[in-house]
PDB file of C-alpha atoms in Angstrom:
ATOM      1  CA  UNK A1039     157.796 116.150 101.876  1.00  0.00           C
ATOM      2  CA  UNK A1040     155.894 114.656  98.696  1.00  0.00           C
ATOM      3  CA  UNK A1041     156.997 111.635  97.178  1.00  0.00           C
ATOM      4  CA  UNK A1042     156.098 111.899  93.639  1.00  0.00           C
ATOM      5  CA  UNK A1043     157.097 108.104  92.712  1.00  0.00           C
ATOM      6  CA  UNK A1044     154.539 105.527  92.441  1.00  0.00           C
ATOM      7  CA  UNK A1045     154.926 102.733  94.768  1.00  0.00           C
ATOM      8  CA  UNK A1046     156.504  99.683  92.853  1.00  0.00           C
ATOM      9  CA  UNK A1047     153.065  97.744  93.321  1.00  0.00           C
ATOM     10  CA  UNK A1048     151.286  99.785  91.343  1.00  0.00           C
ATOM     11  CA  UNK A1049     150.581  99.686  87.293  1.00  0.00           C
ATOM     12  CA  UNK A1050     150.747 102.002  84.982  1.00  0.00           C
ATOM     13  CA  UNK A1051     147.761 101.930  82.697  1.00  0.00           C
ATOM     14  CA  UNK A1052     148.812  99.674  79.349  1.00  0.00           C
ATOM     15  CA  UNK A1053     151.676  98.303  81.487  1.00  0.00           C
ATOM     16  CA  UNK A1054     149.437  94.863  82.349  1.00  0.00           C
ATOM     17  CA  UNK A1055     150.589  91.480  80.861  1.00  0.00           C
ATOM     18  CA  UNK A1056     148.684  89.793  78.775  1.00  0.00           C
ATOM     19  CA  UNK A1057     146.477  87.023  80.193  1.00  0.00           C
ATOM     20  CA  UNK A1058     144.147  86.012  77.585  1.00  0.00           C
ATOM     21  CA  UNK A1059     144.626  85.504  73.798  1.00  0.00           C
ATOM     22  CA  UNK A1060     143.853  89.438  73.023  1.00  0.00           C
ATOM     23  CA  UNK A1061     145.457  91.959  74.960  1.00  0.00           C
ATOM     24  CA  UNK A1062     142.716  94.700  75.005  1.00  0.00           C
ATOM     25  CA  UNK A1063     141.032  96.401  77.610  1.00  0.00           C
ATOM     26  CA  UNK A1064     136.842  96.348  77.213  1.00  0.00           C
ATOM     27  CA  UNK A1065     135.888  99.734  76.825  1.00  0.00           C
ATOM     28  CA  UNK A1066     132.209  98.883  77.702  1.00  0.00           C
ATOM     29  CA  UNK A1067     129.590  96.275  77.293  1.00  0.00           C
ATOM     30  CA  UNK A1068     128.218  97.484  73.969  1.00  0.00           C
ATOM     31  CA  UNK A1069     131.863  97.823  72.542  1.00  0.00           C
ATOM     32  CA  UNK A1070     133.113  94.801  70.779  1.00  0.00           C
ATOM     33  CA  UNK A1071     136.938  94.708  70.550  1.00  0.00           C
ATOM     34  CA  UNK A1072     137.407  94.238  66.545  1.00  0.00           C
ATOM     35  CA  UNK A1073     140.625  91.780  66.750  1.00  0.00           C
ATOM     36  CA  UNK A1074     138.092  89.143  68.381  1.00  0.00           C
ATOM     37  CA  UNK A1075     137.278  86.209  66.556  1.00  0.00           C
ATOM     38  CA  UNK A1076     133.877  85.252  65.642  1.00  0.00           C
ATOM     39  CA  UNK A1077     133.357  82.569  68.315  1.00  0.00           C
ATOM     40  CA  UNK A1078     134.618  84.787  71.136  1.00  0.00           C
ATOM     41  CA  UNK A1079     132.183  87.530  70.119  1.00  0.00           C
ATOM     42  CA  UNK A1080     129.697  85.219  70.324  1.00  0.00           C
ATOM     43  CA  UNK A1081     131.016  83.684  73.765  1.00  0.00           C
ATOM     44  CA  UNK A1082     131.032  87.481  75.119  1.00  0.00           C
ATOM     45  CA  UNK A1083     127.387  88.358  73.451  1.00  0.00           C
ATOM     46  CA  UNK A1084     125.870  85.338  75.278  1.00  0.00           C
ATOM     47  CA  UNK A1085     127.688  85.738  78.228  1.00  0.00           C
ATOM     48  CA  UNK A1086     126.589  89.531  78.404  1.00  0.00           C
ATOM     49  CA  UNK A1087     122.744  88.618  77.639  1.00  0.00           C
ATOM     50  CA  UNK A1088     123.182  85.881  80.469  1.00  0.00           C
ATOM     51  CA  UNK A1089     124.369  88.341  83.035  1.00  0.00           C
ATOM     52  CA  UNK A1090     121.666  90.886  81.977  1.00  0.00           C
ATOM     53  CA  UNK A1091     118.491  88.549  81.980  1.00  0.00           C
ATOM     54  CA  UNK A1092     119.768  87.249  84.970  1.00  0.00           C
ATOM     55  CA  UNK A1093     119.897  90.794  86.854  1.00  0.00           C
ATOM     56  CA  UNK A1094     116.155  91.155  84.804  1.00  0.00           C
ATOM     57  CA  UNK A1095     114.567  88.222  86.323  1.00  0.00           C
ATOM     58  CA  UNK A1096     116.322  89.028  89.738  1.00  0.00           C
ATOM     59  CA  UNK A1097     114.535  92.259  89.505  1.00  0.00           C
ATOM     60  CA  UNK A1098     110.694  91.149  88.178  1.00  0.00           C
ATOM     61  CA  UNK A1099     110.975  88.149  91.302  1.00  0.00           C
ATOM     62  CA  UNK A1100     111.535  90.881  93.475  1.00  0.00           C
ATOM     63  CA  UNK A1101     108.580  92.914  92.316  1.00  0.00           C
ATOM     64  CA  UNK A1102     106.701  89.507  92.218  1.00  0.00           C
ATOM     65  CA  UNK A1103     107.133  88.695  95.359  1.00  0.00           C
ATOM     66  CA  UNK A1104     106.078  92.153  96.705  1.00  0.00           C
ATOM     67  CA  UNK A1105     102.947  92.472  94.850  1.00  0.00           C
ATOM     68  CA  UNK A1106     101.922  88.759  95.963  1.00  0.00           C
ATOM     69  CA  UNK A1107     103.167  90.132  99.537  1.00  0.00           C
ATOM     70  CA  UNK A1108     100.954  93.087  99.439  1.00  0.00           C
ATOM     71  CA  UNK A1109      97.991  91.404  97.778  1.00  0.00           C
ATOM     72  CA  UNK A1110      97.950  88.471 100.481  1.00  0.00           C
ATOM     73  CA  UNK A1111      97.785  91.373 102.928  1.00  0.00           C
ATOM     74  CA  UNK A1112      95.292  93.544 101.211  1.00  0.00           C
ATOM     75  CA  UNK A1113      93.257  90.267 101.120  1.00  0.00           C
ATOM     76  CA  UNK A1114      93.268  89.937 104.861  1.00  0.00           C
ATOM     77  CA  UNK A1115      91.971  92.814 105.798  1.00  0.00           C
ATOM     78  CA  UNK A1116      88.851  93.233 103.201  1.00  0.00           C
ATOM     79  CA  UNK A1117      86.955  90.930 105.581  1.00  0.00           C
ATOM     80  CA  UNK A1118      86.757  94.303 107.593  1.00  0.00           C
ATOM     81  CA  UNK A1119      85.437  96.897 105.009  1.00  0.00           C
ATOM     82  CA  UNK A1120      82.396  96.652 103.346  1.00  0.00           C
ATOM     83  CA  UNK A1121      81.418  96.616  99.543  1.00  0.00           C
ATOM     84  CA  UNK A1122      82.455 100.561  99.124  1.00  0.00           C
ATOM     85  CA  UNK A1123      85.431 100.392 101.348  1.00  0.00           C
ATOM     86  CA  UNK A1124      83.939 101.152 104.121  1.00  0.00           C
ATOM     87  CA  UNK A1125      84.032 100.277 107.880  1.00  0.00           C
ATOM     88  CA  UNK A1126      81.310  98.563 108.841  1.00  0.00           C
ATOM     89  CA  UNK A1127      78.947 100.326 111.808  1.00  0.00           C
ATOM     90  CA  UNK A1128      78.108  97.356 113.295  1.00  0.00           C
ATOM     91  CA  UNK A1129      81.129  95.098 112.952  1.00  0.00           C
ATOM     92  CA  UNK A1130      80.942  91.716 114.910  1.00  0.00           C
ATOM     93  CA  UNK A1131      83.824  91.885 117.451  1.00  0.00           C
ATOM     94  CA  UNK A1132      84.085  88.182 117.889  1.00  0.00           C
ATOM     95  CA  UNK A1133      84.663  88.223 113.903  1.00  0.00           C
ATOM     96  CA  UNK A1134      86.968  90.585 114.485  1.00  0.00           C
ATOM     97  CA  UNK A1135      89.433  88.660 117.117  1.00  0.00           C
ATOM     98  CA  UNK A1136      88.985  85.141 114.624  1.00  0.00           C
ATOM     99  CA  UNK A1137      90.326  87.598 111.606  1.00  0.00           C
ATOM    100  CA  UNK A1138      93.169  88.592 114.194  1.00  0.00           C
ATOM    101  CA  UNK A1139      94.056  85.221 115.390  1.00  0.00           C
ATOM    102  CA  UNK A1140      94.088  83.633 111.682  1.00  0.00           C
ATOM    103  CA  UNK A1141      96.071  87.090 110.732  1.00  0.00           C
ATOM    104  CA  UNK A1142      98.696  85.867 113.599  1.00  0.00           C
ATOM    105  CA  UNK A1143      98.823  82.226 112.967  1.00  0.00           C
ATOM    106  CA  UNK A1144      99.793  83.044 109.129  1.00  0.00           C
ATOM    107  CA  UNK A1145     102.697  85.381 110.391  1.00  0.00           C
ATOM    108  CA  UNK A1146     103.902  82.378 112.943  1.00  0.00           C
ATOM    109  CA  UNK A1147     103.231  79.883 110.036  1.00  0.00           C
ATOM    110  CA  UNK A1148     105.388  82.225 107.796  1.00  0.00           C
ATOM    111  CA  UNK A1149     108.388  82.870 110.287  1.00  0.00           C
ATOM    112  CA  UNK A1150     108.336  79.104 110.518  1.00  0.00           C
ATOM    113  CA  UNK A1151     108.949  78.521 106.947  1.00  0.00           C
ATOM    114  CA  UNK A1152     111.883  81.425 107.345  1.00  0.00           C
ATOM    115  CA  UNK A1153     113.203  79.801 110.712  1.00  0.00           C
ATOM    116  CA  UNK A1154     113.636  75.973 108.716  1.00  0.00           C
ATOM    117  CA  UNK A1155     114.874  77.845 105.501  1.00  0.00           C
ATOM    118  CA  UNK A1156     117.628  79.068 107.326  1.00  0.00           C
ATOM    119  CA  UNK A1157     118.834  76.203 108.893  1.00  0.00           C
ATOM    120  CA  UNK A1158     118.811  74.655 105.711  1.00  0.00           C
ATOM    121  CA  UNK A1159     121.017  77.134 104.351  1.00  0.00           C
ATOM    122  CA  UNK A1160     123.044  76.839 107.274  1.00  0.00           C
ATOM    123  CA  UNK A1161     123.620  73.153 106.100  1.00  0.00           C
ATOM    124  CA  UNK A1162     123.877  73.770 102.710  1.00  0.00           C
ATOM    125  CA  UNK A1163     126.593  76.299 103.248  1.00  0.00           C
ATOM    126  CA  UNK A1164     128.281  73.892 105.767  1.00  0.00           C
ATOM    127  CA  UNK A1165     128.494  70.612 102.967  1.00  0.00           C
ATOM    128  CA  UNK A1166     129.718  73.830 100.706  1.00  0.00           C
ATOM    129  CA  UNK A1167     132.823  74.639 103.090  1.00  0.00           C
ATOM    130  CA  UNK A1168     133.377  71.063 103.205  1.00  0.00           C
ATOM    131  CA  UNK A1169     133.600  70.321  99.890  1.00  0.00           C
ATOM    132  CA  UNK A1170     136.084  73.513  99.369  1.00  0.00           C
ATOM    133  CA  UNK A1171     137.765  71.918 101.910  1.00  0.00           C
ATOM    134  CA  UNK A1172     138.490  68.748 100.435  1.00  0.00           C
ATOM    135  CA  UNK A1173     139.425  70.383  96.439  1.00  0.00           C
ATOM    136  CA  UNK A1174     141.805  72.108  98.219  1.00  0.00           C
ATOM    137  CA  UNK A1175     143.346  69.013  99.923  1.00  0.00           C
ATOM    138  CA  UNK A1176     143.085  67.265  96.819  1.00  0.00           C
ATOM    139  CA  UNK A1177     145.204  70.143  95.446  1.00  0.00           C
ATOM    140  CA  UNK A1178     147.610  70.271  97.543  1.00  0.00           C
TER     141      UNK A1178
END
């Protein structure tokens, strides 16, 4: 047996109430509803390019940080190749373990940094509970 009735919890589309000064529903980001008033267009413009240069710069850090990641690395290692790219044929070995060793104290100096960064967040997000805590007290 099919029940062809929609639950009661469920809206029909255009059934909504209101709950802002225009009842429209956005069509899409480049669409600007034409009842709007100036101000609001220009509240929902800004608002847009905010939310779009933020997901821009989010984007270029990323890449940022990867190419600084990857030319950090790339800089570590050229102490092994020569001029052309090249291994060396007669390549130190005692060089070899110091380039190691500094390689390895860099990653242990960098999971440090990662390691205190994230207790830090751990407190930050701790004072941020904590503060929710007490608006909603103060609510109440």
């Amino acid at each position: 047996m099919t029940n062809d009735k929609q639950p009661e919890h469920q809206l029909k589309a255009g059934t909504r109430k209101p709950i802002g000064l225009l009842d429209t529903d956005p069509e899409s980001t480049t669409s600007t509803p034409d009842d709007l008033p100036e101000s609001l267009k220009a509240l929902r413009q800004a608002t847009i390019t905010r939310f779009r240069s933020a997901q821009v710069r989010s984007f270029i850090e990323e890449q940022i940080e990867y190419v600084n990641l990857n030319r950090q690395v790339a800089e570590a290692i050229q102490f092994f190749f020569d001029e052309k790219g090249r291994l060396p044929a007669n390549a130190p070995i005692h060089e070899i373990i110091a380039e190691r060793k500094k390689i390895e104290s860099s990653i242990r100096w960098f999971e440090a940094i990662c390691k205190e960064l994230t207790n830090e967040l751990a407190q930050i997000k701790e004072i941020e509970d904590a503060f929710l805590d007490y608006l909603s007290s103060q609510e109440e």
